[in-house]
Amino acid sequence: MGITACVKSQLNRTLFYHTINEDAVYCTLALDITLNQHWKLWKETHNKHYSDVEEHIRRAIWESNLKQVQKHNLQADLGVYTYWLGMNKFADLTVIEFAKMMNSYKVTMNDQRNKDRHEFTRNPTVKLPDTVDWREKGYVTPVKEQGQCTSDWAFSATGSLEGQHFNATGKLVSLSEQNLVDCSGKQGNMGCVGGEVNQAFQYIKDNSGIDTEDSYPYEDDDNQCRFKAETVGATVTGFNNIQSKNESALQEAVATIGPISVVIDASHRSFQLYKQGVYHEPFCSQIHLDLAVLAVGYGTESGKDYWIVKNNWGVNWGEKGYIRMTRNKRNECGIATSASYPLV
């Protein structure tokens, strides 16, 4: 936030906080002392600890987010929205801070590096089921957590490969995101600074495999490459891209192939604080994408089509780590803009 100082004063039993940065002085809304116990419980629940100065700033942001959550949920209860928000572990962050911390995916396709890229071939005669959920078929590992390392691209890649490996072998093996974070720089990835799903697939192809999660556990940080050929959990022969911005093509791939890596615009407060329901964000972009996730199915609820999407932020975010995102509304949040899966 560029904050260099935080000054506290008390007036009529209400605290006001003035935050000073290089450009201007901002005065937050008055803090509500009736929320003291709620703030304390929220910090305990999410294991939050701050310095004295940061405590004031985070409390002000938390209260601002709380007001937005309460307002939104009141309208959702009345049917204005199809989803609800919650005061999750990200509720002490501004949406700008959140986007910088959690979402760093940037699509910069490099045909030379991604030499084993192919295109998904559609079958015009295939009849697709109304609902698909690959979790029910054993294709999906439990929800993982990327922490503060922006390694969403690695989690999306392993998730898609875990599904394809299960389809080929009947064995669900959790694969190592840390292996990708540490070792796929030659393919263009930058560890916790960011990367791309297809470049992760290319690394696994070039490397003749990726290690298991058990043999190369996640560390939430960059480290030296420690890949071991004897602990490979899966291999790939290449990867397929799905026609960009075509939700029908993505639906066919999800229905007939398995979990598919997708990239979305997750830069909104509504995504940051999502709790449950069918997510619909009219300000989402189809092209400015910043978070790689995993489409594991689709369905319809009360006439609202949705995608079932696995995130990498732990089970305490969203619907136990998942989000249902609006489907068939002009490629909302760009879910079909950059979709792919590995070949095994």
mmCIF file of C-alpha atoms in Angstrom:
data_model
loop_
_atom_site.group_PDB
_atom_site.id
_atom_site.type_symbol
_atom_site.label_atom_id
_atom_site.label_comp_id
_atom_site.label_asym_id
_atom_site.label_seq_id
_atom_site.Cartn_x
_atom_site.Cartn_y
_atom_site.Cartn_z
ATOM 1 C CA MET A 1 0.000 0.000 0.000
ATOM 2 C CA GLY A 2 3.049 2.287 0.109
ATOM 3 C CA ILE A 3 2.271 3.197 3.706
ATOM 4 C CA THR A 4 5.063 4.818 5.716
ATOM 5 C CA ALA A 5 3.173 5.790 8.828
ATOM 6 C CA CYS A 6 -0.066 5.163 10.641
ATOM 7 C CA VAL A 7 -1.353 7.633 13.194
ATOM 8 C CA LYS A 8 -3.987 6.658 15.744
ATOM 9 C CA SER A 9 -6.306 8.967 17.672
ATOM 10 C CA GLN A 10 -9.391 8.373 19.740
ATOM 11 C CA LEU A 11 -12.469 10.552 19.445
ATOM 12 C CA ASN A 12 -15.764 9.928 21.200
ATOM 13 C CA ARG A 13 -14.694 6.324 21.927
ATOM 14 C CA THR A 14 -14.230 5.704 18.186
ATOM 15 C CA LEU A 15 -10.831 5.140 16.600
ATOM 16 C CA PHE A 16 -9.807 6.868 13.403
ATOM 17 C CA TYR A 17 -6.734 5.829 11.430
ATOM 18 C CA HIS A 18 -4.801 8.098 9.108
ATOM 19 C CA THR A 19 -2.502 6.335 6.666
ATOM 20 C CA ILE A 20 0.192 8.342 4.938
ATOM 21 C CA ASN A 21 1.906 7.399 1.663
ATOM 22 C CA GLU A 22 4.057 9.209 -0.854
ATOM 23 C CA ASP A 23 1.188 10.901 -2.647
ATOM 24 C CA ALA A 24 -1.570 11.704 -0.196
ATOM 25 C CA VAL A 25 -3.089 11.288 3.221
ATOM 26 C CA TYR A 26 -6.033 8.941 3.558
ATOM 27 C CA CYS A 27 -8.415 8.772 6.502
ATOM 28 C CA THR A 28 -10.289 5.508 6.791
ATOM 29 C CA LEU A 29 -13.821 5.222 8.034
ATOM 30 C CA ALA A 30 -14.269 5.100 11.774
ATOM 31 C CA LEU A 31 -13.566 1.682 13.217
ATOM 32 C CA ASP A 32 -16.515 0.006 14.846
ATOM 33 C CA ILE A 33 -15.577 -0.917 18.422
ATOM 34 C CA THR A 34 -18.567 -3.284 18.591
ATOM 35 C CA LEU A 35 -16.619 -5.518 16.200
ATOM 36 C CA ASN A 36 -13.637 -5.917 18.527
ATOM 37 C CA GLN A 37 -14.570 -9.457 19.564
ATOM 38 C CA HIS A 38 -15.336 -10.492 15.984
ATOM 39 C CA TRP A 39 -11.972 -9.126 14.860
ATOM 40 C CA LYS A 40 -10.235 -11.037 17.641
ATOM 41 C CA LEU A 41 -11.984 -14.302 16.729
ATOM 42 C CA TRP A 42 -11.256 -13.823 13.024
ATOM 43 C CA LYS A 43 -7.550 -13.323 13.754
ATOM 44 C CA GLU A 44 -7.471 -16.438 15.942
ATOM 45 C CA THR A 45 -9.322 -18.508 13.353
ATOM 46 C CA HIS A 46 -6.904 -17.559 10.578
ATOM 47 C CA ASN A 47 -3.769 -17.360 12.753
ATOM 48 C CA LYS A 48 -3.129 -13.703 11.958
ATOM 49 C CA HIS A 49 -0.443 -11.713 13.759
ATOM 50 C CA TYR A 50 0.472 -8.086 13.104
ATOM 51 C CA SER A 51 2.737 -5.348 14.352
ATOM 52 C CA ASP A 52 0.982 -2.495 16.139
ATOM 53 C CA VAL A 53 1.026 -0.283 13.046
ATOM 54 C CA GLU A 54 -0.131 -3.022 10.693
ATOM 55 C CA GLU A 55 -2.893 -4.047 13.105
ATOM 56 C CA HIS A 56 -4.618 -0.689 12.604
ATOM 57 C CA ILE A 57 -4.361 -0.852 8.826
ATOM 58 C CA ARG A 58 -5.521 -4.458 8.559
ATOM 59 C CA ARG A 59 -8.460 -3.812 10.886
ATOM 60 C CA ALA A 60 -9.636 -0.918 8.709
ATOM 61 C CA ILE A 61 -9.394 -3.027 5.542
ATOM 62 C CA TRP A 62 -11.141 -5.944 7.278
ATOM 63 C CA GLU A 63 -14.044 -3.712 8.323
ATOM 64 C CA SER A 64 -14.374 -2.306 4.832
ATOM 65 C CA ASN A 65 -14.498 -5.826 3.392
ATOM 66 C CA LEU A 66 -16.993 -6.879 6.071
ATOM 67 C CA LYS A 67 -19.379 -4.126 5.018
ATOM 68 C CA GLN A 68 -19.109 -5.230 1.400
ATOM 69 C CA VAL A 69 -19.736 -8.864 2.362
ATOM 70 C CA GLN A 70 -22.783 -7.998 4.469
ATOM 71 C CA LYS A 71 -24.261 -5.769 1.769
ATOM 72 C CA HIS A 72 -23.686 -8.353 -0.951
ATOM 73 C CA ASN A 73 -25.074 -11.267 1.056
ATOM 74 C CA LEU A 74 -28.208 -9.327 1.998
ATOM 75 C CA GLN A 75 -28.873 -8.827 -1.697
ATOM 76 C CA ALA A 76 -27.971 -12.450 -2.479
ATOM 77 C CA ASP A 77 -30.518 -13.596 0.102
ATOM 78 C CA LEU A 78 -33.102 -11.553 -1.820
ATOM 79 C CA GLY A 79 -32.132 -13.166 -5.118
ATOM 80 C CA VAL A 80 -30.139 -10.285 -6.595
ATOM 81 C CA TYR A 81 -26.989 -12.430 -6.763
ATOM 82 C CA THR A 82 -26.469 -16.173 -7.257
ATOM 83 C CA TYR A 83 -23.486 -16.438 -4.905
ATOM 84 C CA TRP A 84 -22.429 -15.397 -1.415
ATOM 85 C CA LEU A 85 -19.238 -13.924 0.054
ATOM 86 C CA GLY A 86 -17.445 -14.689 3.308
ATOM 87 C CA MET A 87 -14.792 -13.281 5.639
ATOM 88 C CA ASN A 88 -12.097 -15.779 4.705
ATOM 89 C CA LYS A 89 -8.350 -15.588 5.318
ATOM 90 C CA PHE A 90 -7.984 -12.910 2.606
ATOM 91 C CA ALA A 91 -10.408 -10.474 4.270
ATOM 92 C CA ASP A 92 -7.594 -8.260 5.626
ATOM 93 C CA LEU A 93 -6.300 -7.470 2.124
ATOM 94 C CA THR A 94 -7.361 -4.850 -0.387
ATOM 95 C CA VAL A 95 -8.260 -6.292 -3.761
ATOM 96 C CA ILE A 96 -5.075 -4.763 -5.236
ATOM 97 C CA GLU A 97 -2.892 -6.368 -2.576
ATOM 98 C CA PHE A 98 -4.699 -9.649 -3.038
ATOM 99 C CA ALA A 99 -4.246 -9.727 -6.801
ATOM 100 C CA LYS A 100 -0.535 -8.967 -6.500
ATOM 101 C CA MET A 101 -0.036 -11.602 -3.805
ATOM 102 C CA MET A 102 -2.048 -14.493 -5.211
ATOM 103 C CA ASN A 103 -2.453 -14.022 -8.976
ATOM 104 C CA SER A 104 0.478 -13.597 -11.352
ATOM 105 C CA TYR A 105 -0.342 -15.734 -14.366
ATOM 106 C CA LYS A 106 0.549 -14.106 -17.684
ATOM 107 C CA VAL A 107 -0.171 -15.816 -20.998
ATOM 108 C CA THR A 108 2.838 -15.351 -23.295
ATOM 109 C CA MET A 109 2.674 -18.258 -25.691
ATOM 110 C CA ASN A 110 6.077 -19.305 -26.998
ATOM 111 C CA ASP A 111 5.767 -21.749 -29.893
ATOM 112 C CA GLN A 112 9.470 -22.587 -29.846
ATOM 113 C CA ARG A 113 9.506 -23.600 -26.204
ATOM 114 C CA ASN A 114 6.138 -25.350 -26.436
ATOM 115 C CA LYS A 115 7.146 -27.548 -29.337
ATOM 116 C CA ASP A 116 4.968 -30.462 -28.224
ATOM 117 C CA ARG A 117 1.734 -28.452 -28.359
ATOM 118 C CA HIS A 118 -1.185 -29.773 -30.401
ATOM 119 C CA GLU A 119 -4.861 -28.881 -30.850
ATOM 120 C CA PHE A 120 -7.879 -30.634 -29.346
ATOM 121 C CA THR A 121 -9.978 -32.229 -32.096
ATOM 122 C CA ARG A 122 -13.700 -31.980 -31.542
ATOM 123 C CA ASN A 123 -16.200 -34.719 -32.367
ATOM 124 C CA PRO A 124 -19.353 -33.154 -33.873
ATOM 125 C CA THR A 125 -21.373 -36.332 -33.252
ATOM 126 C CA VAL A 126 -20.615 -36.750 -29.549
ATOM 127 C CA LYS A 127 -23.552 -36.320 -27.147
ATOM 128 C CA LEU A 128 -22.461 -34.631 -23.947
ATOM 129 C CA PRO A 129 -23.984 -35.371 -20.532
ATOM 130 C CA ASP A 130 -25.860 -32.592 -18.745
ATOM 131 C CA THR A 131 -23.550 -32.814 -15.736
ATOM 132 C CA VAL A 132 -19.964 -33.972 -15.208
ATOM 133 C CA ASP A 133 -17.954 -34.190 -11.994
ATOM 134 C CA TRP A 134 -14.606 -35.971 -12.250
ATOM 135 C CA ARG A 135 -14.212 -35.913 -8.479
ATOM 136 C CA GLU A 136 -16.829 -38.650 -8.347
ATOM 137 C CA LYS A 137 -14.769 -40.808 -10.733
ATOM 138 C CA GLY A 138 -11.492 -40.633 -8.778
ATOM 139 C CA TYR A 139 -9.664 -38.272 -11.150
ATOM 140 C CA VAL A 140 -9.019 -35.456 -8.674
ATOM 141 C CA THR A 141 -6.635 -35.225 -5.703
ATOM 142 C CA PRO A 142 -7.645 -33.338 -2.530
ATOM 143 C CA VAL A 143 -7.515 -29.524 -2.612
ATOM 144 C CA LYS A 144 -3.986 -28.187 -2.141
ATOM 145 C CA GLU A 145 -2.698 -24.793 -0.997
ATOM 146 C CA GLN A 146 -0.150 -22.671 -2.846
ATOM 147 C CA GLY A 147 0.478 -20.279 0.049
ATOM 148 C CA GLN A 148 2.049 -16.949 -0.921
ATOM 149 C CA CYS A 149 4.099 -18.413 -3.772
ATOM 150 C CA THR A 150 2.329 -17.511 -7.026
ATOM 151 C CA SER A 151 2.608 -21.067 -8.318
ATOM 152 C CA ASP A 152 -1.002 -21.485 -9.452
ATOM 153 C CA TRP A 153 0.307 -22.501 -12.899
ATOM 154 C CA ALA A 154 2.094 -25.486 -11.331
ATOM 155 C CA PHE A 155 -0.984 -26.629 -9.387
ATOM 156 C CA SER A 156 -3.176 -26.360 -12.466
ATOM 157 C CA ALA A 157 -0.686 -28.409 -14.485
ATOM 158 C CA THR A 158 -0.339 -31.163 -11.879
ATOM 159 C CA GLY A 159 -4.106 -31.308 -11.432
ATOM 160 C CA SER A 160 -4.719 -31.905 -15.117
ATOM 161 C CA LEU A 161 -1.914 -34.472 -15.323
ATOM 162 C CA GLU A 162 -3.101 -36.267 -12.185
ATOM 163 C CA GLY A 163 -6.430 -36.792 -13.928
ATOM 164 C CA GLN A 164 -4.923 -38.029 -17.186
ATOM 165 C CA HIS A 165 -2.508 -40.311 -15.339
ATOM 166 C CA PHE A 166 -5.445 -41.800 -13.422
ATOM 167 C CA ASN A 167 -7.336 -42.316 -16.676
ATOM 168 C CA ALA A 168 -4.367 -44.186 -18.157
ATOM 169 C CA THR A 169 -3.334 -46.257 -15.125
ATOM 170 C CA GLY A 170 -6.251 -46.350 -12.698
ATOM 171 C CA LYS A 171 -3.973 -44.877 -10.002
ATOM 172 C CA LEU A 172 -4.441 -41.396 -8.538
ATOM 173 C CA VAL A 173 -0.965 -40.053 -7.770
ATOM 174 C CA SER A 174 -0.424 -36.605 -6.247
ATOM 175 C CA LEU A 175 2.316 -34.890 -8.258
ATOM 176 C CA SER A 176 4.959 -32.387 -7.188
ATOM 177 C CA GLU A 177 4.306 -28.695 -7.795
ATOM 178 C CA GLN A 178 7.644 -27.940 -6.145
ATOM 179 C CA ASN A 179 9.379 -29.955 -8.870
ATOM 180 C CA LEU A 180 7.863 -27.583 -11.443
ATOM 181 C CA VAL A 181 8.610 -24.443 -9.395
ATOM 182 C CA ASP A 182 12.268 -25.388 -8.968
ATOM 183 C CA CYS A 183 13.119 -27.024 -12.269
ATOM 184 C CA SER A 184 11.170 -25.637 -15.252
ATOM 185 C CA GLY A 185 13.042 -22.363 -15.761
ATOM 186 C CA LYS A 186 14.493 -23.500 -19.096
ATOM 187 C CA GLN A 187 10.951 -23.803 -20.425
ATOM 188 C CA GLY A 188 10.185 -20.203 -19.414
ATOM 189 C CA ASN A 189 8.691 -20.547 -15.933
ATOM 190 C CA MET A 190 9.871 -18.325 -13.092
ATOM 191 C CA GLY A 191 8.968 -20.266 -9.961
ATOM 192 C CA CYS A 192 7.126 -18.159 -7.405
ATOM 193 C CA VAL A 193 7.237 -15.159 -9.739
ATOM 194 C CA GLY A 194 4.912 -16.910 -12.178
ATOM 195 C CA GLY A 195 4.730 -19.352 -15.049
ATOM 196 C CA GLU A 196 2.513 -21.055 -17.595
ATOM 197 C CA VAL A 197 0.716 -24.385 -17.611
ATOM 198 C CA ASN A 198 1.875 -25.375 -21.103
ATOM 199 C CA GLN A 199 5.476 -24.608 -20.206
ATOM 200 C CA ALA A 200 5.052 -26.928 -17.224
ATOM 201 C CA PHE A 201 3.759 -29.672 -19.521
ATOM 202 C CA GLN A 202 6.716 -29.040 -21.852
ATOM 203 C CA TYR A 203 9.144 -29.415 -18.943
ATOM 204 C CA ILE A 204 7.609 -32.744 -17.930
ATOM 205 C CA LYS A 205 7.916 -33.962 -21.526
ATOM 206 C CA ASP A 206 11.526 -32.740 -21.870
ATOM 207 C CA ASN A 207 12.420 -34.129 -18.430
ATOM 208 C CA SER A 208 10.843 -37.541 -19.016
ATOM 209 C CA GLY A 209 8.598 -37.125 -15.994
ATOM 210 C CA ILE A 210 7.629 -35.280 -12.826
ATOM 211 C CA ASP A 211 8.243 -36.472 -9.275
ATOM 212 C CA THR A 212 5.513 -37.455 -6.831
ATOM 213 C CA GLU A 213 4.330 -35.051 -4.136
ATOM 214 C CA ASP A 214 5.556 -37.440 -1.436
ATOM 215 C CA SER A 215 9.092 -37.530 -2.820
ATOM 216 C CA TYR A 216 9.312 -33.791 -3.566
ATOM 217 C CA PRO A 217 6.903 -31.968 -1.210
ATOM 218 C CA TYR A 218 5.703 -28.399 -1.611
ATOM 219 C CA GLU A 219 7.675 -25.639 0.176
ATOM 220 C CA ASP A 220 5.847 -22.398 -0.759
ATOM 221 C CA ASP A 221 9.138 -20.931 -2.027
ATOM 222 C CA ASP A 222 11.741 -21.202 -4.785
ATOM 223 C CA ASN A 223 14.586 -23.640 -4.252
ATOM 224 C CA GLN A 224 17.264 -25.623 -6.061
ATOM 225 C CA CYS A 225 16.084 -28.307 -8.477
ATOM 226 C CA ARG A 226 16.175 -31.732 -6.783
ATOM 227 C CA PHE A 227 14.369 -33.910 -9.316
ATOM 228 C CA LYS A 228 15.014 -37.637 -9.009
ATOM 229 C CA ALA A 229 14.266 -39.949 -11.904
ATOM 230 C CA GLU A 230 13.629 -42.864 -9.548
ATOM 231 C CA THR A 231 10.626 -41.087 -7.970
ATOM 232 C CA VAL A 232 8.785 -40.069 -11.146
ATOM 233 C CA GLY A 233 5.021 -40.157 -10.657
ATOM 234 C CA ALA A 234 3.833 -39.448 -14.214
ATOM 235 C CA THR A 235 5.026 -38.612 -17.709
ATOM 236 C CA VAL A 236 3.569 -36.789 -20.719
ATOM 237 C CA THR A 237 4.032 -37.115 -24.479
ATOM 238 C CA GLY A 238 2.761 -33.634 -25.318
ATOM 239 C CA PHE A 239 -0.275 -31.477 -24.672
ATOM 240 C CA ASN A 240 -3.405 -30.216 -26.393
ATOM 241 C CA ASN A 241 -4.766 -26.690 -26.511
ATOM 242 C CA ILE A 242 -8.527 -26.170 -26.740
ATOM 243 C CA GLN A 243 -9.997 -23.657 -29.181
ATOM 244 C CA SER A 244 -9.703 -20.282 -27.491
ATOM 245 C CA LYS A 245 -12.830 -18.556 -26.128
ATOM 246 C CA ASN A 246 -15.059 -21.477 -27.144
ATOM 247 C CA GLU A 247 -17.010 -22.741 -24.139
ATOM 248 C CA SER A 248 -18.630 -25.490 -26.197
ATOM 249 C CA ALA A 249 -15.198 -26.857 -27.044
ATOM 250 C CA LEU A 250 -14.168 -26.631 -23.406
ATOM 251 C CA GLN A 251 -17.348 -28.427 -22.350
ATOM 252 C CA GLU A 252 -16.618 -31.255 -24.777
ATOM 253 C CA ALA A 253 -13.051 -31.538 -23.497
ATOM 254 C CA VAL A 254 -14.144 -31.585 -19.855
ATOM 255 C CA ALA A 255 -16.837 -34.174 -20.618
ATOM 256 C CA THR A 256 -14.708 -36.502 -22.718
ATOM 257 C CA ILE A 257 -11.114 -36.007 -21.529
ATOM 258 C CA GLY A 258 -11.165 -35.197 -17.807
ATOM 259 C CA PRO A 259 -10.047 -32.227 -15.684
ATOM 260 C CA ILE A 260 -8.742 -29.399 -17.870
ATOM 261 C CA SER A 261 -6.274 -26.644 -17.001
ATOM 262 C CA VAL A 262 -7.846 -23.203 -17.458
ATOM 263 C CA VAL A 263 -6.790 -19.617 -16.736
ATOM 264 C CA ILE A 264 -9.226 -16.991 -15.443
ATOM 265 C CA ASP A 265 -9.565 -13.375 -14.378
ATOM 266 C CA ALA A 266 -9.627 -13.630 -10.576
ATOM 267 C CA SER A 267 -8.716 -10.020 -9.837
ATOM 268 C CA HIS A 268 -12.016 -8.993 -8.232
ATOM 269 C CA ARG A 269 -13.054 -8.661 -4.592
ATOM 270 C CA SER A 270 -15.986 -10.952 -5.381
ATOM 271 C CA PHE A 271 -13.524 -13.751 -6.211
ATOM 272 C CA GLN A 272 -11.227 -12.941 -3.294
ATOM 273 C CA LEU A 273 -14.072 -13.322 -0.780
ATOM 274 C CA TYR A 274 -16.186 -15.925 -2.620
ATOM 275 C CA LYS A 275 -17.894 -18.401 -0.299
ATOM 276 C CA GLN A 276 -20.587 -20.357 -2.155
ATOM 277 C CA GLY A 277 -23.046 -20.356 -5.040
ATOM 278 C CA VAL A 278 -22.766 -19.805 -8.795
ATOM 279 C CA TYR A 279 -20.204 -17.024 -9.246
ATOM 280 C CA HIS A 280 -21.129 -14.279 -11.718
ATOM 281 C CA GLU A 281 -18.882 -11.231 -12.110
ATOM 282 C CA PRO A 282 -20.012 -8.952 -14.968
ATOM 283 C CA PHE A 283 -16.750 -6.964 -14.799
ATOM 284 C CA CYS A 284 -14.607 -10.036 -15.480
ATOM 285 C CA SER A 285 -12.269 -9.905 -18.460
ATOM 286 C CA GLN A 286 -11.929 -12.534 -21.205
ATOM 287 C CA ILE A 287 -8.334 -11.590 -21.933
ATOM 288 C CA HIS A 288 -6.699 -10.179 -18.792
ATOM 289 C CA LEU A 289 -6.166 -13.512 -17.055
ATOM 290 C CA ASP A 290 -4.200 -13.936 -13.837
ATOM 291 C CA LEU A 291 -4.971 -17.274 -12.152
ATOM 292 C CA ALA A 292 -4.532 -20.850 -13.395
ATOM 293 C CA VAL A 293 -7.062 -23.315 -11.981
ATOM 294 C CA LEU A 294 -8.649 -26.655 -12.914
ATOM 295 C CA ALA A 295 -12.055 -27.267 -14.502
ATOM 296 C CA VAL A 296 -13.194 -30.623 -13.087
ATOM 297 C CA GLY A 297 -16.790 -30.635 -14.292
ATOM 298 C CA TYR A 298 -19.924 -28.666 -15.034
ATOM 299 C CA GLY A 299 -23.632 -28.595 -14.280
ATOM 300 C CA THR A 300 -26.762 -26.477 -13.917
ATOM 301 C CA GLU A 301 -28.521 -25.142 -10.804
ATOM 302 C CA SER A 302 -31.905 -23.403 -10.934
ATOM 303 C CA GLY A 303 -31.381 -22.720 -14.629
ATOM 304 C CA LYS A 304 -27.864 -21.330 -14.087
ATOM 305 C CA ASP A 305 -25.124 -23.168 -15.988
ATOM 306 C CA TYR A 306 -21.807 -23.417 -14.144
ATOM 307 C CA TRP A 307 -18.302 -24.836 -14.255
ATOM 308 C CA ILE A 308 -16.897 -26.750 -11.277
ATOM 309 C CA VAL A 309 -13.446 -25.271 -10.688
ATOM 310 C CA LYS A 310 -10.747 -26.493 -8.300
ATOM 311 C CA ASN A 311 -8.607 -23.711 -6.814
ATOM 312 C CA ASN A 312 -5.287 -23.930 -4.942
ATOM 313 C CA TRP A 313 -6.072 -21.826 -1.866
ATOM 314 C CA GLY A 314 -6.951 -24.538 0.641
ATOM 315 C CA VAL A 315 -10.289 -25.965 1.760
ATOM 316 C CA ASN A 316 -11.262 -22.883 3.789
ATOM 317 C CA TRP A 317 -11.776 -20.799 0.653
ATOM 318 C CA GLY A 318 -14.990 -21.077 -1.354
ATOM 319 C CA GLU A 319 -16.899 -24.343 -1.432
ATOM 320 C CA LYS A 320 -14.228 -26.404 0.349
ATOM 321 C CA GLY A 321 -11.606 -25.128 -2.066
ATOM 322 C CA TYR A 322 -13.849 -25.063 -5.158
ATOM 323 C CA ILE A 323 -15.855 -22.424 -6.972
ATOM 324 C CA ARG A 324 -18.794 -22.808 -9.315
ATOM 325 C CA MET A 325 -18.299 -20.282 -12.117
ATOM 326 C CA THR A 326 -20.909 -19.058 -14.573
ATOM 327 C CA ARG A 327 -20.980 -21.081 -17.805
ATOM 328 C CA ASN A 328 -22.316 -20.099 -21.230
ATOM 329 C CA LYS A 329 -22.277 -16.342 -20.592
ATOM 330 C CA ARG A 330 -19.844 -15.132 -23.249
ATOM 331 C CA ASN A 331 -16.818 -16.886 -21.808
ATOM 332 C CA GLU A 332 -17.118 -15.043 -18.489
ATOM 333 C CA CYS A 333 -13.792 -14.474 -16.694
ATOM 334 C CA GLY A 334 -12.026 -15.932 -19.741
ATOM 335 C CA ILE A 335 -12.413 -19.518 -18.553
ATOM 336 C CA ALA A 336 -12.221 -20.846 -22.128
ATOM 337 C CA THR A 337 -9.576 -18.419 -23.400
ATOM 338 C CA SER A 338 -6.501 -20.468 -22.510
ATOM 339 C CA ALA A 339 -7.408 -24.107 -21.776
ATOM 340 C CA SER A 340 -5.195 -27.163 -22.219
ATOM 341 C CA TYR A 341 -4.420 -30.673 -20.970
ATOM 342 C CA PRO A 342 -1.478 -33.080 -21.177
ATOM 343 C CA LEU A 343 -1.205 -36.192 -23.337
ATOM 344 C CA VAL A 344 0.014 -39.351 -21.597
#
